[in-house]
PDB file of C-alpha atoms in Angstrom:
ATOM      1  CA  GLY A 993     -23.138 -14.773 -13.896  1.00 81.00           C
ATOM      2  CA  ASN A 994     -20.908 -11.780 -12.963  1.00 87.00           C
ATOM      3  CA  SER A 995     -19.167 -10.004 -15.072  1.00 92.00           C
ATOM      4  CA  VAL A 996     -17.373  -6.662 -15.324  1.00 95.00           C
ATOM      5  CA  THR A 997     -16.702  -4.414 -18.608  1.00 96.00           C
ATOM      6  CA  GLN A 998     -14.162  -2.207 -18.748  1.00 95.00           C
ATOM      7  CA  MET A 999     -13.609   0.832 -21.563  1.00 87.00           C
ATOM      8  CA  GLU A1000     -10.682  -0.254 -23.696  1.00 86.00           C
ATOM      9  CA  GLY A1001      -7.301   1.195 -23.744  1.00 85.00           C
ATOM     10  CA  PRO A1002      -4.607   2.288 -23.987  1.00 94.00           C
ATOM     11  CA  VAL A1003      -5.628   5.262 -22.734  1.00 95.00           C
ATOM     12  CA  THR A1004      -3.028   8.412 -23.357  1.00 96.00           C
ATOM     13  CA  LEU A1005      -2.897  11.732 -21.720  1.00 96.00           C
ATOM     14  CA  SER A1006      -0.617  14.534 -20.810  1.00 97.00           C
ATOM     15  CA  GLU A1007       0.438  14.739 -16.971  1.00 97.00           C
ATOM     16  CA  GLU A1008      -1.955  16.779 -14.963  1.00 96.00           C
ATOM     17  CA  ALA A1009      -4.972  15.805 -17.078  1.00 97.00           C
ATOM     18  CA  PHE A1010      -8.244  14.535 -15.642  1.00 97.00           C
ATOM     19  CA  LEU A1011      -8.687  10.831 -15.861  1.00 97.00           C
ATOM     20  CA  THR A1012     -11.731   8.747 -16.287  1.00 97.00           C
ATOM     21  CA  ILE A1013     -12.000   4.962 -16.723  1.00 97.00           C
ATOM     22  CA  ASN A1014     -15.551   3.675 -17.022  1.00 97.00           C
ATOM     23  CA  CYS A1015     -16.371   0.087 -15.460  1.00 97.00           C
ATOM     24  CA  THR A1016     -20.104  -1.120 -15.067  1.00 97.00           C
ATOM     25  CA  TYR A1017     -20.547  -4.433 -13.515  1.00 95.00           C
ATOM     26  CA  THR A1018     -23.214  -7.539 -14.163  1.00 93.00           C
ATOM     27  CA  ALA A1019     -23.807  -9.567 -10.483  1.00 90.00           C
ATOM     28  CA  THR A1020     -27.088 -10.341  -8.734  1.00 82.00           C
ATOM     29  CA  GLY A1021     -27.141  -9.167  -5.141  1.00 80.00           C
ATOM     30  CA  TYR A1022     -24.697  -6.501  -3.799  1.00 83.00           C
ATOM     31  CA  PRO A1023     -21.165  -6.945  -4.847  1.00 89.00           C
ATOM     32  CA  SER A1024     -18.265  -5.262  -3.201  1.00 91.00           C
ATOM     33  CA  LEU A1025     -16.572  -3.493  -6.278  1.00 93.00           C
ATOM     34  CA  PHE A1026     -12.696  -3.047  -6.414  1.00 95.00           C
ATOM     35  CA  TRP A1027     -10.014  -1.336  -8.544  1.00 97.00           C
ATOM     36  CA  TYR A1028      -6.541  -2.754  -8.765  1.00 96.00           C
ATOM     37  CA  VAL A1029      -3.170  -1.300 -10.242  1.00 96.00           C
ATOM     38  CA  GLN A1030      -0.757  -3.227 -11.897  1.00 93.00           C
ATOM     39  CA  TYR A1031       2.390  -1.199 -12.476  1.00 92.00           C
ATOM     40  CA  PRO A1032       4.911  -2.727 -14.731  1.00 86.00           C
ATOM     41  CA  GLY A1033       6.617  -5.619 -13.837  1.00 81.00           C
ATOM     42  CA  GLU A1034       4.785  -6.054 -10.747  1.00 84.00           C
ATOM     43  CA  GLY A1035       2.031  -7.772  -9.339  1.00 85.00           C
ATOM     44  CA  LEU A1036      -1.947  -6.476  -8.646  1.00 91.00           C
ATOM     45  CA  GLN A1037      -2.076  -3.953  -5.791  1.00 92.00           C
ATOM     46  CA  LEU A1038      -5.505  -3.213  -4.503  1.00 93.00           C
ATOM     47  CA  LEU A1039      -6.051   0.233  -5.281  1.00 97.00           C
ATOM     48  CA  LEU A1040      -9.210   1.144  -3.734  1.00 96.00           C
ATOM     49  CA  LYS A1041     -12.352  -0.512  -3.091  1.00 93.00           C
ATOM     50  CA  ALA A1042     -16.258  -0.100  -1.914  1.00 93.00           C
ATOM     51  CA  THR A1043     -18.478  -2.436  -0.247  1.00 89.00           C
ATOM     52  CA  LYS A1044     -22.071  -0.859  -0.921  1.00 89.00           C
ATOM     53  CA  ALA A1045     -24.108   1.771  -3.131  1.00 91.00           C
ATOM     54  CA  ASP A1046     -22.922   4.993  -2.678  1.00 93.00           C
ATOM     55  CA  ASP A1047     -19.659   4.352  -1.496  1.00 94.00           C
ATOM     56  CA  LYS A1048     -16.832   6.299  -2.234  1.00 96.00           C
ATOM     57  CA  GLY A1049     -13.598   4.551  -2.171  1.00 96.00           C
ATOM     58  CA  SER A1050     -10.464   6.426  -2.665  1.00 97.00           C
ATOM     59  CA  ASN A1051      -6.275   6.799  -2.239  1.00 97.00           C
ATOM     60  CA  LYS A1052      -3.467   8.333  -4.021  1.00 95.00           C
ATOM     61  CA  GLY A1053      -5.563  10.754  -5.447  1.00 97.00           C
ATOM     62  CA  PHE A1054      -8.084   8.356  -7.040  1.00 98.00           C
ATOM     63  CA  GLU A1055     -11.719   7.654  -6.827  1.00 98.00           C
ATOM     64  CA  ALA A1056     -14.730   6.054  -7.574  1.00 98.00           C
ATOM     65  CA  THR A1057     -17.783   5.734  -6.404  1.00 97.00           C
ATOM     66  CA  TYR A1058     -20.321   2.707  -6.577  1.00 96.00           C
ATOM     67  CA  ARG A1059     -23.480   3.792  -8.041  1.00 95.00           C
ATOM     68  CA  LYS A1060     -26.333   0.935  -8.066  1.00 92.00           C
ATOM     69  CA  GLU A1061     -28.780   2.883 -10.431  1.00 93.00           C
ATOM     70  CA  THR A1062     -25.770   2.633 -12.732  1.00 95.00           C
ATOM     71  CA  THR A1063     -24.205  -0.551 -11.854  1.00 95.00           C
ATOM     72  CA  SER A1064     -21.139   1.564 -12.563  1.00 96.00           C
ATOM     73  CA  PHE A1065     -17.835   2.267 -10.401  1.00 97.00           C
ATOM     74  CA  HIS A1066     -15.817   4.971 -12.912  1.00 98.00           C
ATOM     75  CA  LEU A1067     -12.158   5.823 -11.858  1.00 98.00           C
ATOM     76  CA  GLU A1068     -11.269   9.260 -11.765  1.00 98.00           C
ATOM     77  CA  LYS A1069      -8.341  11.357 -10.702  1.00 97.00           C
ATOM     78  CA  GLY A1070      -7.799  14.700 -11.290  1.00 96.00           C
ATOM     79  CA  SER A1071      -4.294  15.220 -11.757  1.00 96.00           C
ATOM     80  CA  VAL A1072      -2.691  12.480 -13.433  1.00 97.00           C
ATOM     81  CA  GLN A1073       1.233  12.087 -12.973  1.00 97.00           C
ATOM     82  CA  VAL A1074       3.657   9.856 -15.387  1.00 96.00           C
ATOM     83  CA  SER A1075       4.185   7.464 -12.488  1.00 95.00           C
ATOM     84  CA  ASP A1076       0.220   6.470 -12.955  1.00 97.00           C
ATOM     85  CA  SER A1077       1.626   4.714 -16.146  1.00 96.00           C
ATOM     86  CA  ALA A1078      -0.031   1.288 -15.236  1.00 96.00           C
ATOM     87  CA  VAL A1079      -2.830  -0.946 -15.843  1.00 95.00           C
ATOM     88  CA  TYR A1080      -6.120  -0.636 -13.987  1.00 97.00           C
ATOM     89  CA  PHE A1081      -8.470  -3.401 -13.431  1.00 97.00           C
ATOM     90  CA  CYS A1082     -11.828  -2.857 -11.792  1.00 97.00           C
ATOM     91  CA  ALA A1083     -13.445  -6.176  -9.832  1.00 95.00           C
ATOM     92  CA  LEU A1084     -16.010  -7.084  -8.024  1.00 93.00           C
ATOM     93  CA  SER A1085     -16.609  -9.934  -5.392  1.00 90.00           C
ATOM     94  CA  LYS A1086     -19.580 -11.003  -3.907  1.00 79.00           C
ATOM     95  CA  GLY A1087     -17.772 -11.805  -0.276  1.00 62.00           C
ATOM     96  CA  GLY A1088     -19.027 -14.086   1.673  1.00 55.00           C
ATOM     97  CA  GLY A1089     -17.236 -17.722   1.978  1.00 52.00           C
ATOM     98  CA  GLY A1090     -15.995 -17.669  -1.641  1.00 62.00           C
ATOM     99  CA  ASN A1091     -14.597 -14.032  -2.138  1.00 76.00           C
ATOM    100  CA  LYS A1092     -13.686 -14.915  -5.384  1.00 84.00           C
ATOM    101  CA  LEU A1093     -12.335 -11.775  -7.445  1.00 90.00           C
ATOM    102  CA  THR A1094     -14.281 -11.088 -11.377  1.00 92.00           C
ATOM    103  CA  PHE A1095     -12.123  -8.986 -13.037  1.00 95.00           C
ATOM    104  CA  GLY A1096     -12.428  -6.990 -16.124  1.00 95.00           C
ATOM    105  CA  THR A1097     -10.181  -7.408 -18.872  1.00 95.00           C
ATOM    106  CA  GLY A1098      -7.504  -3.862 -17.700  1.00 95.00           C
ATOM    107  CA  THR A1099      -7.192  -0.389 -19.029  1.00 96.00           C
ATOM    108  CA  GLN A1100      -3.303   0.511 -19.976  1.00 96.00           C
ATOM    109  CA  LEU A1101      -2.901   4.164 -18.714  1.00 97.00           C
ATOM    110  CA  LYS A1102      -0.086   5.991 -20.505  1.00 96.00           C
ATOM    111  CA  VAL A1103       0.895   9.302 -18.923  1.00 97.00           C
ATOM    112  CA  GLU A1104       3.525  11.410 -21.014  1.00 96.00           C
ATOM    113  CA  LEU A1105       5.125  14.782 -20.306  1.00 93.00           C
TER     114      LEU A1105
ATOM    115  CA  GLU B 304       6.186  -7.758   6.576  1.00 66.00           C
ATOM    116  CA  ALA B 305       6.906 -10.252   3.297  1.00 81.00           C
ATOM    117  CA  GLY B 306       4.545 -10.473   0.398  1.00 91.00           C
ATOM    118  CA  VAL B 307       3.230 -13.307  -1.342  1.00 95.00           C
ATOM    119  CA  ALA B 308       5.963 -14.990  -3.294  1.00 95.00           C
ATOM    120  CA  GLN B 309       6.266 -17.186  -6.445  1.00 96.00           C
ATOM    121  CA  SER B 310       8.521 -18.588  -8.452  1.00 96.00           C
ATOM    122  CA  PRO B 311       9.608 -19.298 -10.911  1.00 96.00           C
ATOM    123  CA  ARG B 312       9.100 -15.766 -12.359  1.00 95.00           C
ATOM    124  CA  TYR B 313       9.204 -17.041 -16.229  1.00 96.00           C
ATOM    125  CA  LYS B 314       9.137 -20.672 -17.718  1.00 97.00           C
ATOM    126  CA  ILE B 315       8.921 -21.489 -21.447  1.00 98.00           C
ATOM    127  CA  ILE B 316       7.638 -25.178 -22.286  1.00 97.00           C
ATOM    128  CA  GLU B 317       6.843 -27.246 -25.237  1.00 97.00           C
ATOM    129  CA  LYS B 318       3.568 -28.333 -25.581  1.00 96.00           C
ATOM    130  CA  ARG B 319       2.891 -31.542 -23.774  1.00 96.00           C
ATOM    131  CA  GLN B 320       5.373 -31.323 -21.317  1.00 97.00           C
ATOM    132  CA  SER B 321       4.843 -30.960 -17.683  1.00 97.00           C
ATOM    133  CA  VAL B 322       5.512 -28.020 -15.153  1.00 98.00           C
ATOM    134  CA  ALA B 323       4.591 -26.831 -11.738  1.00 98.00           C
ATOM    135  CA  PHE B 324       4.596 -23.194 -10.015  1.00 97.00           C
ATOM    136  CA  TRP B 325       4.988 -22.777  -6.700  1.00 97.00           C
ATOM    137  CA  CYS B 326       3.566 -20.265  -4.015  1.00 97.00           C
ATOM    138  CA  ASN B 327       4.226 -18.871  -0.603  1.00 96.00           C
ATOM    139  CA  PRO B 328       1.268 -16.702   0.715  1.00 96.00           C
ATOM    140  CA  ILE B 329       1.195 -13.974   3.233  1.00 95.00           C
ATOM    141  CA  SER B 330       2.297 -15.480   7.109  1.00 93.00           C
ATOM    142  CA  GLY B 331      -0.938 -16.180   8.832  1.00 91.00           C
ATOM    143  CA  HIS B 332      -3.130 -15.986   5.560  1.00 92.00           C
ATOM    144  CA  ALA B 333      -5.447 -18.602   5.487  1.00 91.00           C
ATOM    145  CA  THR B 334      -7.167 -18.521   2.133  1.00 92.00           C
ATOM    146  CA  LEU B 335      -4.576 -19.087  -1.018  1.00 94.00           C
ATOM    147  CA  TYR B 336      -6.074 -18.065  -4.715  1.00 95.00           C
ATOM    148  CA  TRP B 337      -4.578 -19.722  -7.632  1.00 97.00           C
ATOM    149  CA  TYR B 338      -5.787 -17.221 -10.889  1.00 96.00           C
ATOM    150  CA  GLN B 339      -4.673 -17.073 -14.580  1.00 97.00           C
ATOM    151  CA  GLN B 340      -4.345 -14.458 -16.833  1.00 94.00           C
ATOM    152  CA  ILE B 341      -3.925 -14.302 -20.416  1.00 94.00           C
ATOM    153  CA  LEU B 342      -2.723 -12.061 -22.367  1.00 90.00           C
ATOM    154  CA  GLY B 343      -5.220  -8.872 -22.705  1.00 86.00           C
ATOM    155  CA  GLN B 344      -7.454 -10.232 -20.514  1.00 88.00           C
ATOM    156  CA  GLY B 345      -8.031  -9.631 -16.576  1.00 91.00           C
ATOM    157  CA  PRO B 346      -7.067 -13.116 -13.960  1.00 94.00           C
ATOM    158  CA  LYS B 347      -9.761 -15.945 -13.602  1.00 94.00           C
ATOM    159  CA  LEU B 348      -9.727 -18.070 -10.775  1.00 94.00           C
ATOM    160  CA  LEU B 349      -8.552 -21.600 -10.764  1.00 97.00           C
ATOM    161  CA  ILE B 350      -8.744 -22.731  -7.456  1.00 96.00           C
ATOM    162  CA  GLN B 351      -9.135 -21.128  -3.794  1.00 93.00           C
ATOM    163  CA  PHE B 352      -8.173 -23.069  -0.849  1.00 93.00           C
ATOM    164  CA  GLN B 353      -8.771 -22.364   2.417  1.00 90.00           C
ATOM    165  CA  ASN B 354      -6.117 -23.810   4.417  1.00 89.00           C
ATOM    166  CA  ASN B 355      -5.845 -26.655   3.306  1.00 86.00           C
ATOM    167  CA  GLY B 356      -9.082 -27.265   1.709  1.00 91.00           C
ATOM    168  CA  VAL B 357     -10.684 -26.445  -1.634  1.00 92.00           C
ATOM    169  CA  VAL B 358     -13.251 -23.951  -1.570  1.00 90.00           C
ATOM    170  CA  ASP B 359     -13.825 -23.385  -5.456  1.00 90.00           C
ATOM    171  CA  ASP B 360     -12.121 -25.105  -8.429  1.00 94.00           C
ATOM    172  CA  SER B 361     -15.349 -24.731 -10.711  1.00 92.00           C
ATOM    173  CA  GLN B 362     -12.822 -22.930 -13.207  1.00 92.00           C
ATOM    174  CA  LEU B 363      -9.586 -25.631 -12.962  1.00 96.00           C
ATOM    175  CA  PRO B 364      -9.456 -27.645 -16.323  1.00 95.00           C
ATOM    176  CA  LYS B 365      -8.810 -30.683 -13.849  1.00 95.00           C
ATOM    177  CA  ASP B 366      -7.577 -33.091 -16.538  1.00 95.00           C
ATOM    178  CA  ARG B 367      -4.540 -31.199 -17.105  1.00 97.00           C
ATOM    179  CA  PHE B 368      -4.355 -28.983 -13.925  1.00 97.00           C
ATOM    180  CA  SER B 369      -4.032 -29.853 -10.258  1.00 97.00           C
ATOM    181  CA  ALA B 370      -3.317 -27.873  -7.583  1.00 97.00           C
ATOM    182  CA  GLU B 371      -2.035 -28.861  -3.829  1.00 95.00           C
ATOM    183  CA  ARG B 372      -1.270 -26.753  -0.253  1.00 95.00           C
ATOM    184  CA  LEU B 373      -0.423 -29.069   2.009  1.00 82.00           C
ATOM    185  CA  LYS B 374      -0.244 -28.153   5.594  1.00 85.00           C
ATOM    186  CA  GLY B 375      -2.020 -24.932   4.658  1.00 84.00           C
ATOM    187  CA  VAL B 376       0.643 -23.007   3.753  1.00 92.00           C
ATOM    188  CA  ASP B 377       2.703 -22.873   0.289  1.00 95.00           C
ATOM    189  CA  SER B 378       1.121 -23.837  -2.827  1.00 97.00           C
ATOM    190  CA  THR B 379       2.114 -25.704  -5.874  1.00 97.00           C
ATOM    191  CA  LEU B 380      -0.400 -25.610  -9.292  1.00 98.00           C
ATOM    192  CA  LYS B 381       0.787 -27.950 -11.723  1.00 98.00           C
ATOM    193  CA  ILE B 382      -0.169 -28.826 -15.499  1.00 97.00           C
ATOM    194  CA  GLN B 383      -0.101 -32.042 -17.207  1.00 97.00           C
ATOM    195  CA  PRO B 384       0.476 -31.666 -20.119  1.00 96.00           C
ATOM    196  CA  ALA B 385       0.820 -28.465 -21.500  1.00 97.00           C
ATOM    197  CA  LYS B 386      -1.078 -26.994 -24.582  1.00 97.00           C
ATOM    198  CA  LEU B 387      -0.406 -23.660 -26.252  1.00 97.00           C
ATOM    199  CA  GLU B 388      -3.341 -21.949 -24.456  1.00 96.00           C
ATOM    200  CA  ASP B 389      -1.907 -22.786 -21.490  1.00 97.00           C
ATOM    201  CA  SER B 390       0.273 -19.426 -22.225  1.00 98.00           C
ATOM    202  CA  ALA B 391      -0.478 -17.020 -19.965  1.00 97.00           C
ATOM    203  CA  VAL B 392       0.717 -15.183 -16.001  1.00 96.00           C
ATOM    204  CA  TYR B 393       0.072 -17.153 -13.273  1.00 97.00           C
ATOM    205  CA  LEU B 394      -0.944 -15.397 -10.444  1.00 96.00           C
ATOM    206  CA  CYS B 395      -1.008 -16.099  -6.328  1.00 96.00           C
ATOM    207  CA  ALA B 396      -2.808 -14.282  -4.633  1.00 95.00           C
ATOM    208  CA  SER B 397      -3.649 -14.439  -0.291  1.00 93.00           C
ATOM    209  CA  SER B 398      -5.935 -13.179   2.312  1.00 91.00           C
ATOM    210  CA  VAL B 399      -6.365 -13.423   5.854  1.00 89.00           C
ATOM    211  CA  GLY B 400      -9.549 -15.866   5.382  1.00 78.00           C
ATOM    212  CA  SER B 401     -12.041 -13.735   7.630  1.00 69.00           C
ATOM    213  CA  ALA B 402     -15.210 -16.248   7.852  1.00 62.00           C
ATOM    214  CA  GLY B 403     -17.900 -14.989   5.916  1.00 59.00           C
ATOM    215  CA  GLY B 404     -15.431 -11.544   5.367  1.00 59.00           C
ATOM    216  CA  LEU B 405     -14.378  -9.722   2.456  1.00 70.00           C
ATOM    217  CA  ASP B 406     -10.994  -9.919   2.579  1.00 78.00           C
ATOM    218  CA  THR B 407      -8.819  -7.532   0.311  1.00 85.00           C
ATOM    219  CA  GLN B 408      -6.356 -10.166  -2.089  1.00 90.00           C
ATOM    220  CA  TYR B 409      -2.769  -9.555  -1.848  1.00 91.00           C
ATOM    221  CA  PHE B 410      -1.087 -10.688  -4.870  1.00 93.00           C
ATOM    222  CA  GLY B 411       2.494 -12.371  -5.805  1.00 94.00           C
ATOM    223  CA  PRO B 412       4.466 -11.123  -9.229  1.00 92.00           C
ATOM    224  CA  GLY B 413       3.197 -14.114 -10.863  1.00 94.00           C
ATOM    225  CA  THR B 414       4.390 -16.723 -13.163  1.00 96.00           C
ATOM    226  CA  ARG B 415       5.058 -16.036 -16.581  1.00 96.00           C
ATOM    227  CA  LEU B 416       4.537 -19.592 -18.512  1.00 98.00           C
ATOM    228  CA  THR B 417       5.281 -19.564 -22.809  1.00 97.00           C
ATOM    229  CA  VAL B 418       4.254 -22.955 -24.099  1.00 97.00           C
ATOM    230  CA  LEU B 419       5.912 -23.398 -27.553  1.00 97.00           C
TER     231      LEU B 419
END
């Protein structure tokens, strides 16, 4: 079946540091890939997505590239801020009539001054 | 635009009791999802509705969980009787529901259930 594996957290960084959160997936066919973010006390929000191989999703300074050859969708940001502290979830969907999301376990990011 | 609303935000019950959660999706969204998020894990889909019909309930423990979406708008998720392992955050999400498309799912704040 489909699955998503994320690096474990928490990840603690200083402000302005470079961020990478690794995500790999297992799926048949060609899934779409997503990063969701959950800020403290809030619901999940879509951060970015990519629907086909080599697509790059980007939003709020975050980027992730859909790498089919390595089945990966790593999240990166060049300079993190304290306000980026949250839990980040990688997810995939096969789309179609189901549109079901399969999530990773989440990676907590803490950014300190 | 109002987001997905859920209530209650928190609920504490004893095992073997029953509990119900309510969700009001974004207006006009045809598809509604209920996810279960156990502490330290990612959300897991329990059930998906398209209007008032069930699309996927393959991971819903049907001996104790039930859900309905009357009139294709609001939805309720019920657990009866609850077990300790049902302690989790229950997330509701909705999407436009494009046929064959890949819709963005919008999530509510969740209901945190603690079963003692």
